[in-house]
């Protein structure tokens, strides 16, 4: 069982994401648990403010250190293998190898940054790891959190179909990651317009398993 605890000021963004599909099933089967927590819950002042003006001046607002600190303190389960992660474009680039590593934890606490940033003391004292999902700037860490939840969850045994899971494990054993080989299904010939035919590779109809395997190996894209 792996638990994701997401700290965000937009908890509603996660509702459809975790309530649908295999993530919902995985939660029902008690293979994973996704808790989404509104940062404002840990704001102390009467306006429930979680951001403030930057010291030294400048535009925009900065997420305050104290509500985030309190949230992490409260959510962290003692004695469990856990990682506290902050999403930021300056973080370590997320990839499949990192997804494997994270899937071995018992608890992942995600801090979704917003505004112009998060008080640097969070990165320095609270966080174990900063993750970026790519070299572009989003409006916050919510979409990155969803991407990581999805990539990690599907590596938890039982969450996705057995055949897909075993296939990937096999690939990992060979020290190669992979992005699927091209797949086709019926019809064998598709005619989008008159006199235009989109056919499938002949070898796939041959019934020759060795040749099919060779063709798939050749067309597989390695990503790790
Ligand atoms: N926050 C804003 N942009 C981001 C990115 N590319 N990755 C992770 N967190 C972010």
PDB file of C-alpha atoms and ligand atoms in Angstrom:
ATOM      1  CA  UNK A   1       0.000   0.000   0.000  1.00  0.00           C
ATOM      2  CA  UNK A   2       1.344   3.385  -0.971  1.00  0.00           C
ATOM      3  CA  UNK A   3      -0.167   6.624   0.306  1.00  0.00           C
ATOM      4  CA  UNK A   4      -0.028   9.900  -1.593  1.00  0.00           C
ATOM      5  CA  UNK A   5      -0.736  13.017   0.441  1.00  0.00           C
ATOM      6  CA  UNK A   6      -1.123  16.109  -1.702  1.00  0.00           C
ATOM      7  CA  UNK A   7      -0.940  19.589  -0.191  1.00  0.00           C
ATOM      8  CA  UNK A   8      -2.578  22.147  -2.476  1.00  0.00           C
ATOM      9  CA  UNK A   9      -4.709  25.270  -2.493  1.00  0.00           C
ATOM     10  CA  UNK A  10      -6.809  23.732  -5.290  1.00  0.00           C
ATOM     11  CA  UNK A  11      -8.001  20.402  -3.879  1.00  0.00           C
ATOM     12  CA  UNK A  12     -11.010  20.321  -6.212  1.00  0.00           C
ATOM     13  CA  UNK A  13      -8.725  19.897  -9.228  1.00  0.00           C
ATOM     14  CA  UNK A  14      -7.988  16.376  -8.004  1.00  0.00           C
ATOM     15  CA  UNK A  15     -11.562  15.160  -7.565  1.00  0.00           C
ATOM     16  CA  UNK A  16     -12.264  13.893 -11.079  1.00  0.00           C
ATOM     17  CA  UNK A  17      -8.694  12.681 -11.461  1.00  0.00           C
ATOM     18  CA  UNK A  18      -8.697  10.364  -8.461  1.00  0.00           C
ATOM     19  CA  UNK A  19     -12.362   9.468  -8.633  1.00  0.00           C
ATOM     20  CA  UNK A  20     -12.197   7.874 -12.072  1.00  0.00           C
ATOM     21  CA  UNK A  21     -10.484   4.981 -13.749  1.00  0.00           C
ATOM     22  CA  UNK A  22      -7.819   2.708 -12.380  1.00  0.00           C
ATOM     23  CA  UNK A  23      -6.832   5.081  -9.596  1.00  0.00           C
ATOM     24  CA  UNK A  24     -10.312   4.791  -8.104  1.00  0.00           C
ATOM     25  CA  UNK A  25     -10.174   1.000  -8.444  1.00  0.00           C
ATOM     26  CA  UNK A  26      -6.699   0.877  -6.911  1.00  0.00           C
ATOM     27  CA  UNK A  27      -8.016   2.780  -3.916  1.00  0.00           C
ATOM     28  CA  UNK A  28     -11.019   0.481  -3.578  1.00  0.00           C
ATOM     29  CA  UNK A  29      -8.691  -2.510  -3.651  1.00  0.00           C
ATOM     30  CA  UNK A  30      -6.591  -0.836  -0.935  1.00  0.00           C
ATOM     31  CA  UNK A  31      -3.483  -0.894  -3.114  1.00  0.00           C
ATOM     32  CA  UNK A  32      -3.109   2.852  -2.857  1.00  0.00           C
ATOM     33  CA  UNK A  33      -4.540   5.795  -1.010  1.00  0.00           C
ATOM     34  CA  UNK A  34      -4.682   9.369  -2.246  1.00  0.00           C
ATOM     35  CA  UNK A  35      -5.349  12.089   0.295  1.00  0.00           C
ATOM     36  CA  UNK A  36      -5.840  15.634  -0.972  1.00  0.00           C
ATOM     37  CA  UNK A  37      -5.424  18.372   1.624  1.00  0.00           C
ATOM     38  CA  UNK A  38      -6.300  22.033   1.392  1.00  0.00           C
ATOM     39  CA  UNK A  39      -3.313  24.068   2.557  1.00  0.00           C
ATOM     40  CA  UNK A  40      -5.707  26.648   3.999  1.00  0.00           C
ATOM     41  CA  UNK A  41      -6.609  24.165   6.695  1.00  0.00           C
ATOM     42  CA  UNK A  42      -3.233  24.932   8.242  1.00  0.00           C
ATOM     43  CA  UNK A  43      -3.438  28.728   7.918  1.00  0.00           C
ATOM     44  CA  UNK A  44      -3.578  30.366  11.335  1.00  0.00           C
ATOM     45  CA  UNK A  45      -4.879  33.898  10.678  1.00  0.00           C
ATOM     46  CA  UNK A  46      -8.535  34.749  10.336  1.00  0.00           C
ATOM     47  CA  UNK A  47      -8.321  35.258   6.567  1.00  0.00           C
ATOM     48  CA  UNK A  48      -6.754  31.808   6.155  1.00  0.00           C
ATOM     49  CA  UNK A  49      -3.993  33.325   4.089  1.00  0.00           C
ATOM     50  CA  UNK A  50      -1.342  31.007   2.749  1.00  0.00           C
ATOM     51  CA  UNK A  51       0.665  33.561   0.784  1.00  0.00           C
ATOM     52  CA  UNK A  52       2.295  36.922   1.405  1.00  0.00           C
ATOM     53  CA  UNK A  53       4.417  39.599  -0.289  1.00  0.00           C
ATOM     54  CA  UNK A  54       8.069  38.756  -0.914  1.00  0.00           C
ATOM     55  CA  UNK A  55      10.742  40.184   1.397  1.00  0.00           C
ATOM     56  CA  UNK A  56      12.917  42.572  -0.568  1.00  0.00           C
ATOM     57  CA  UNK A  57      10.008  43.606  -2.753  1.00  0.00           C
ATOM     58  CA  UNK A  58       8.986  42.474  -6.184  1.00  0.00           C
ATOM     59  CA  UNK A  59       5.881  41.297  -7.956  1.00  0.00           C
ATOM     60  CA  UNK A  60       3.616  38.485  -6.940  1.00  0.00           C
ATOM     61  CA  UNK A  61       3.073  36.482  -3.820  1.00  0.00           C
ATOM     62  CA  UNK A  62       4.996  33.734  -2.078  1.00  0.00           C
ATOM     63  CA  UNK A  63       3.542  30.675  -0.329  1.00  0.00           C
ATOM     64  CA  UNK A  64       4.194  31.008   3.401  1.00  0.00           C
ATOM     65  CA  UNK A  65       6.512  28.666   5.288  1.00  0.00           C
ATOM     66  CA  UNK A  66       4.369  28.022   8.368  1.00  0.00           C
ATOM     67  CA  UNK A  67       1.194  26.457   6.928  1.00  0.00           C
ATOM     68  CA  UNK A  68       3.264  24.167   4.713  1.00  0.00           C
ATOM     69  CA  UNK A  69       5.448  23.167   7.669  1.00  0.00           C
ATOM     70  CA  UNK A  70       2.414  22.380   9.820  1.00  0.00           C
ATOM     71  CA  UNK A  71       0.768  20.412   7.004  1.00  0.00           C
ATOM     72  CA  UNK A  72       3.824  18.201   6.492  1.00  0.00           C
ATOM     73  CA  UNK A  73       4.251  17.645  10.246  1.00  0.00           C
ATOM     74  CA  UNK A  74       0.651  16.572  10.540  1.00  0.00           C
ATOM     75  CA  UNK A  75       0.595  14.307   7.505  1.00  0.00           C
ATOM     76  CA  UNK A  76       3.927  12.526   7.876  1.00  0.00           C
ATOM     77  CA  UNK A  77       3.446   8.995   9.172  1.00  0.00           C
ATOM     78  CA  UNK A  78       6.093   8.044  11.708  1.00  0.00           C
ATOM     79  CA  UNK A  79       8.167   4.978  11.017  1.00  0.00           C
ATOM     80  CA  UNK A  80       7.142   4.685   7.370  1.00  0.00           C
ATOM     81  CA  UNK A  81       9.394   5.051   4.358  1.00  0.00           C
ATOM     82  CA  UNK A  82       8.350   8.455   3.135  1.00  0.00           C
ATOM     83  CA  UNK A  83       9.509  11.289   0.913  1.00  0.00           C
ATOM     84  CA  UNK A  84       8.427  14.915   0.948  1.00  0.00           C
ATOM     85  CA  UNK A  85       8.443  16.309  -2.562  1.00  0.00           C
ATOM     86  CA  UNK A  86       8.135  19.857  -3.821  1.00  0.00           C
ATOM     87  CA  UNK A  87       7.137  20.433  -7.440  1.00  0.00           C
ATOM     88  CA  UNK A  88       9.121  23.167  -9.102  1.00  0.00           C
ATOM     89  CA  UNK A  89      10.565  23.671 -12.591  1.00  0.00           C
ATOM     90  CA  UNK A  90      14.074  23.792 -11.094  1.00  0.00           C
ATOM     91  CA  UNK A  91      13.764  20.287  -9.616  1.00  0.00           C
ATOM     92  CA  UNK A  92      15.234  16.983 -10.764  1.00  0.00           C
ATOM     93  CA  UNK A  93      13.667  15.883 -14.026  1.00  0.00           C
ATOM     94  CA  UNK A  94      11.037  13.193 -13.539  1.00  0.00           C
ATOM     95  CA  UNK A  95      11.489   9.962 -15.498  1.00  0.00           C
ATOM     96  CA  UNK A  96      10.528   6.289 -15.388  1.00  0.00           C
ATOM     97  CA  UNK A  97      13.506   5.322 -13.199  1.00  0.00           C
ATOM     98  CA  UNK A  98      12.414   7.896 -10.636  1.00  0.00           C
ATOM     99  CA  UNK A  99       8.865   6.548 -10.818  1.00  0.00           C
ATOM    100  CA  UNK A 100      10.219   3.071  -9.929  1.00  0.00           C
ATOM    101  CA  UNK A 101      12.170   4.468  -6.984  1.00  0.00           C
ATOM    102  CA  UNK A 102       9.196   6.402  -5.672  1.00  0.00           C
ATOM    103  CA  UNK A 103       6.921   3.367  -5.987  1.00  0.00           C
ATOM    104  CA  UNK A 104       9.004   1.666  -3.272  1.00  0.00           C
ATOM    105  CA  UNK A 105       8.053   4.267  -0.667  1.00  0.00           C
ATOM    106  CA  UNK A 106       5.149   3.834   1.760  1.00  0.00           C
ATOM    107  CA  UNK A 107       4.164   7.478   1.704  1.00  0.00           C
ATOM    108  CA  UNK A 108       4.732  10.362  -0.685  1.00  0.00           C
ATOM    109  CA  UNK A 109       3.876  13.865   0.461  1.00  0.00           C
ATOM    110  CA  UNK A 110       3.524  16.300  -2.412  1.00  0.00           C
ATOM    111  CA  UNK A 111       3.709  20.051  -1.978  1.00  0.00           C
ATOM    112  CA  UNK A 112       2.159  21.842  -4.944  1.00  0.00           C
ATOM    113  CA  UNK A 113       3.750  25.269  -5.331  1.00  0.00           C
ATOM    114  CA  UNK A 114       1.726  28.161  -6.745  1.00  0.00           C
ATOM    115  CA  UNK A 115       2.101  31.880  -7.232  1.00  0.00           C
ATOM    116  CA  UNK A 116       5.654  33.121  -7.691  1.00  0.00           C
ATOM    117  CA  UNK A 117       7.091  30.405  -5.512  1.00  0.00           C
ATOM    118  CA  UNK A 118       7.250  28.838  -2.095  1.00  0.00           C
ATOM    119  CA  UNK A 119       9.268  30.287   0.792  1.00  0.00           C
ATOM    120  CA  UNK A 120      12.763  28.867   0.261  1.00  0.00           C
ATOM    121  CA  UNK A 121      12.946  27.560   3.839  1.00  0.00           C
ATOM    122  CA  UNK A 122      10.538  24.793   2.778  1.00  0.00           C
ATOM    123  CA  UNK A 123      12.946  23.548   0.103  1.00  0.00           C
ATOM    124  CA  UNK A 124      15.867  23.858   2.529  1.00  0.00           C
ATOM    125  CA  UNK A 125      14.447  22.273   5.691  1.00  0.00           C
ATOM    126  CA  UNK A 126      11.257  20.357   4.942  1.00  0.00           C
ATOM    127  CA  UNK A 127      11.596  18.786   1.537  1.00  0.00           C
ATOM    128  CA  UNK A 128      13.550  15.621   0.610  1.00  0.00           C
ATOM    129  CA  UNK A 129      13.426  16.175  -3.119  1.00  0.00           C
ATOM    130  CA  UNK A 130      12.389  18.751  -5.717  1.00  0.00           C
ATOM    131  CA  UNK A 131      10.867  17.381  -8.909  1.00  0.00           C
ATOM    132  CA  UNK A 132      10.238  18.978 -12.292  1.00  0.00           C
ATOM    133  CA  UNK A 133       8.151  17.207 -14.906  1.00  0.00           C
ATOM    134  CA  UNK A 134       9.871  19.032 -17.754  1.00  0.00           C
ATOM    135  CA  UNK A 135      11.568  22.205 -18.891  1.00  0.00           C
ATOM    136  CA  UNK A 136       8.533  24.430 -19.084  1.00  0.00           C
ATOM    137  CA  UNK A 137       6.712  26.507 -16.503  1.00  0.00           C
ATOM    138  CA  UNK A 138       3.224  25.588 -15.360  1.00  0.00           C
ATOM    139  CA  UNK A 139       0.987  27.621 -13.107  1.00  0.00           C
ATOM    140  CA  UNK A 140       1.499  25.285 -10.198  1.00  0.00           C
ATOM    141  CA  UNK A 141       2.435  21.844  -8.989  1.00  0.00           C
ATOM    142  CA  UNK A 142      -1.000  20.264  -9.329  1.00  0.00           C
ATOM    143  CA  UNK A 143      -0.590  18.879 -12.850  1.00  0.00           C
ATOM    144  CA  UNK A 144       2.934  17.604 -12.016  1.00  0.00           C
ATOM    145  CA  UNK A 145       1.516  15.915  -8.897  1.00  0.00           C
ATOM    146  CA  UNK A 146      -1.112  14.162 -11.026  1.00  0.00           C
ATOM    147  CA  UNK A 147       1.504  13.025 -13.535  1.00  0.00           C
ATOM    148  CA  UNK A 148       3.669  11.543 -10.792  1.00  0.00           C
ATOM    149  CA  UNK A 149       0.715   9.912  -9.016  1.00  0.00           C
ATOM    150  CA  UNK A 150      -0.284   8.229 -12.257  1.00  0.00           C
ATOM    151  CA  UNK A 151       3.222   7.083 -13.245  1.00  0.00           C
ATOM    152  CA  UNK A 152       3.934   5.715  -9.759  1.00  0.00           C
ATOM    153  CA  UNK A 153       0.518   4.114  -9.167  1.00  0.00           C
ATOM    154  CA  UNK A 154       0.660   2.018 -12.301  1.00  0.00           C
ATOM    155  CA  UNK A 155       3.874   0.429 -10.970  1.00  0.00           C
ATOM    156  CA  UNK A 156       2.103  -0.806  -7.843  1.00  0.00           C
ATOM    157  CA  UNK A 157       1.266  -4.491  -8.395  1.00  0.00           C
ATOM    158  CA  UNK A 158      -2.439  -4.960  -9.089  1.00  0.00           C
ATOM    159  CA  UNK A 159      -3.240  -1.415 -10.208  1.00  0.00           C
ATOM    160  CA  UNK A 160      -2.963  -1.994 -13.951  1.00  0.00           C
ATOM    161  CA  UNK A 161      -3.616  -5.173 -15.929  1.00  0.00           C
ATOM    162  CA  UNK A 162      -1.363  -8.064 -15.046  1.00  0.00           C
ATOM    163  CA  UNK A 163      -0.034  -8.623 -18.562  1.00  0.00           C
ATOM    164  CA  UNK A 164       1.112  -5.026 -19.032  1.00  0.00           C
ATOM    165  CA  UNK A 165       2.683  -4.995 -15.597  1.00  0.00           C
ATOM    166  CA  UNK A 166       4.625  -8.233 -16.103  1.00  0.00           C
ATOM    167  CA  UNK A 167       5.802  -7.110 -19.525  1.00  0.00           C
ATOM    168  CA  UNK A 168       7.305  -3.955 -18.051  1.00  0.00           C
ATOM    169  CA  UNK A 169       8.896  -5.870 -15.171  1.00  0.00           C
ATOM    170  CA  UNK A 170      10.527  -8.159 -17.707  1.00  0.00           C
ATOM    171  CA  UNK A 171      11.873  -5.172 -19.583  1.00  0.00           C
ATOM    172  CA  UNK A 172      13.215  -3.677 -16.376  1.00  0.00           C
ATOM    173  CA  UNK A 173      15.030  -6.932 -15.625  1.00  0.00           C
ATOM    174  CA  UNK A 174      16.905  -6.427 -18.873  1.00  0.00           C
ATOM    175  CA  UNK A 175      17.977  -3.002 -17.660  1.00  0.00           C
ATOM    176  CA  UNK A 176      16.040  -1.310 -20.404  1.00  0.00           C
ATOM    177  CA  UNK A 177      13.033   0.845 -20.021  1.00  0.00           C
ATOM    178  CA  UNK A 178      10.715   0.932 -22.942  1.00  0.00           C
ATOM    179  CA  UNK A 179       7.945   2.701 -24.643  1.00  0.00           C
ATOM    180  CA  UNK A 180       5.616   0.240 -26.271  1.00  0.00           C
ATOM    181  CA  UNK A 181       6.096  -1.134 -29.731  1.00  0.00           C
ATOM    182  CA  UNK A 182       3.399  -0.089 -32.233  1.00  0.00           C
ATOM    183  CA  UNK A 183       0.096  -1.900 -31.736  1.00  0.00           C
ATOM    184  CA  UNK A 184      -2.699  -2.607 -34.191  1.00  0.00           C
ATOM    185  CA  UNK A 185      -6.181  -4.040 -33.933  1.00  0.00           C
ATOM    186  CA  UNK A 186      -8.996  -4.770 -36.379  1.00  0.00           C
ATOM    187  CA  UNK A 187      -9.703  -3.889 -39.116  1.00  0.00           C
ATOM    188  CA  UNK A 188      -6.672  -5.209 -40.963  1.00  0.00           C
ATOM    189  CA  UNK A 189      -7.240  -2.695 -43.742  1.00  0.00           C
ATOM    190  CA  UNK A 190      -8.822   0.679 -43.046  1.00  0.00           C
ATOM    191  CA  UNK A 191     -10.025   2.874 -45.914  1.00  0.00           C
ATOM    192  CA  UNK A 192     -10.334   6.480 -44.720  1.00  0.00           C
ATOM    193  CA  UNK A 193     -11.169   7.567 -48.268  1.00  0.00           C
ATOM    194  CA  UNK A 194     -11.814   5.895 -51.556  1.00  0.00           C
ATOM    195  CA  UNK A 195      -8.616   4.335 -52.964  1.00  0.00           C
ATOM    196  CA  UNK A 196      -6.638   4.979 -49.806  1.00  0.00           C
ATOM    197  CA  UNK A 197      -5.754   1.959 -47.734  1.00  0.00           C
ATOM    198  CA  UNK A 198      -4.069   1.951 -44.359  1.00  0.00           C
ATOM    199  CA  UNK A 199      -2.690  -1.530 -43.818  1.00  0.00           C
ATOM    200  CA  UNK A 200      -1.049  -3.194 -40.867  1.00  0.00           C
ATOM    201  CA  UNK A 201       2.475  -4.692 -41.052  1.00  0.00           C
ATOM    202  CA  UNK A 202       2.198  -8.115 -42.710  1.00  0.00           C
ATOM    203  CA  UNK A 203       4.391  -9.859 -40.180  1.00  0.00           C
ATOM    204  CA  UNK A 204       1.740  -9.392 -37.492  1.00  0.00           C
ATOM    205  CA  UNK A 205      -0.631 -11.613 -39.493  1.00  0.00           C
ATOM    206  CA  UNK A 206       2.004 -14.285 -40.090  1.00  0.00           C
ATOM    207  CA  UNK A 207       1.422 -16.263 -36.908  1.00  0.00           C
ATOM    208  CA  UNK A 208       5.212 -16.634 -36.658  1.00  0.00           C
ATOM    209  CA  UNK A 209       5.890 -15.683 -33.038  1.00  0.00           C
ATOM    210  CA  UNK A 210       9.637 -15.436 -33.450  1.00  0.00           C
ATOM    211  CA  UNK A 211       9.335 -13.008 -36.367  1.00  0.00           C
ATOM    212  CA  UNK A 212       6.672 -11.005 -34.569  1.00  0.00           C
ATOM    213  CA  UNK A 213       8.908 -10.722 -31.510  1.00  0.00           C
ATOM    214  CA  UNK A 214      11.827  -9.583 -33.699  1.00  0.00           C
ATOM    215  CA  UNK A 215       9.663  -6.984 -35.419  1.00  0.00           C
ATOM    216  CA  UNK A 216       8.463  -5.662 -32.049  1.00  0.00           C
ATOM    217  CA  UNK A 217      11.983  -5.518 -30.656  1.00  0.00           C
ATOM    218  CA  UNK A 218      13.114  -3.555 -33.701  1.00  0.00           C
ATOM    219  CA  UNK A 219      10.293  -1.031 -33.397  1.00  0.00           C
ATOM    220  CA  UNK A 220      10.446  -0.586 -29.656  1.00  0.00           C
ATOM    221  CA  UNK A 221      11.531   2.823 -28.456  1.00  0.00           C
ATOM    222  CA  UNK A 222      13.889   2.754 -25.518  1.00  0.00           C
ATOM    223  CA  UNK A 223      13.306   5.522 -23.033  1.00  0.00           C
ATOM    224  CA  UNK A 224      15.689   4.673 -20.225  1.00  0.00           C
TER     225      UNK A 224
HETATM  226  N1  LIG B   1       5.682  23.993 -11.352  1.00  0.00           N
HETATM  227  C1  LIG B   1       5.659  24.816 -12.403  1.00  0.00           C
HETATM  228  N2  LIG B   1       6.202  24.250 -13.489  1.00  0.00           N
HETATM  229  C2  LIG B   1       6.598  23.003 -13.110  1.00  0.00           C
HETATM  230  C3  LIG B   1       7.232  21.921 -13.765  1.00  0.00           C
HETATM  231  N3  LIG B   1       7.592  21.979 -15.044  1.00  0.00           N
HETATM  232  N4  LIG B   1       7.480  20.810 -13.056  1.00  0.00           N
HETATM  233  C4  LIG B   1       7.156  20.736 -11.757  1.00  0.00           C
HETATM  234  N5  LIG B   1       6.546  21.708 -11.079  1.00  0.00           N
HETATM  235  C5  LIG B   1       6.276  22.845 -11.742  1.00  0.00           C
END
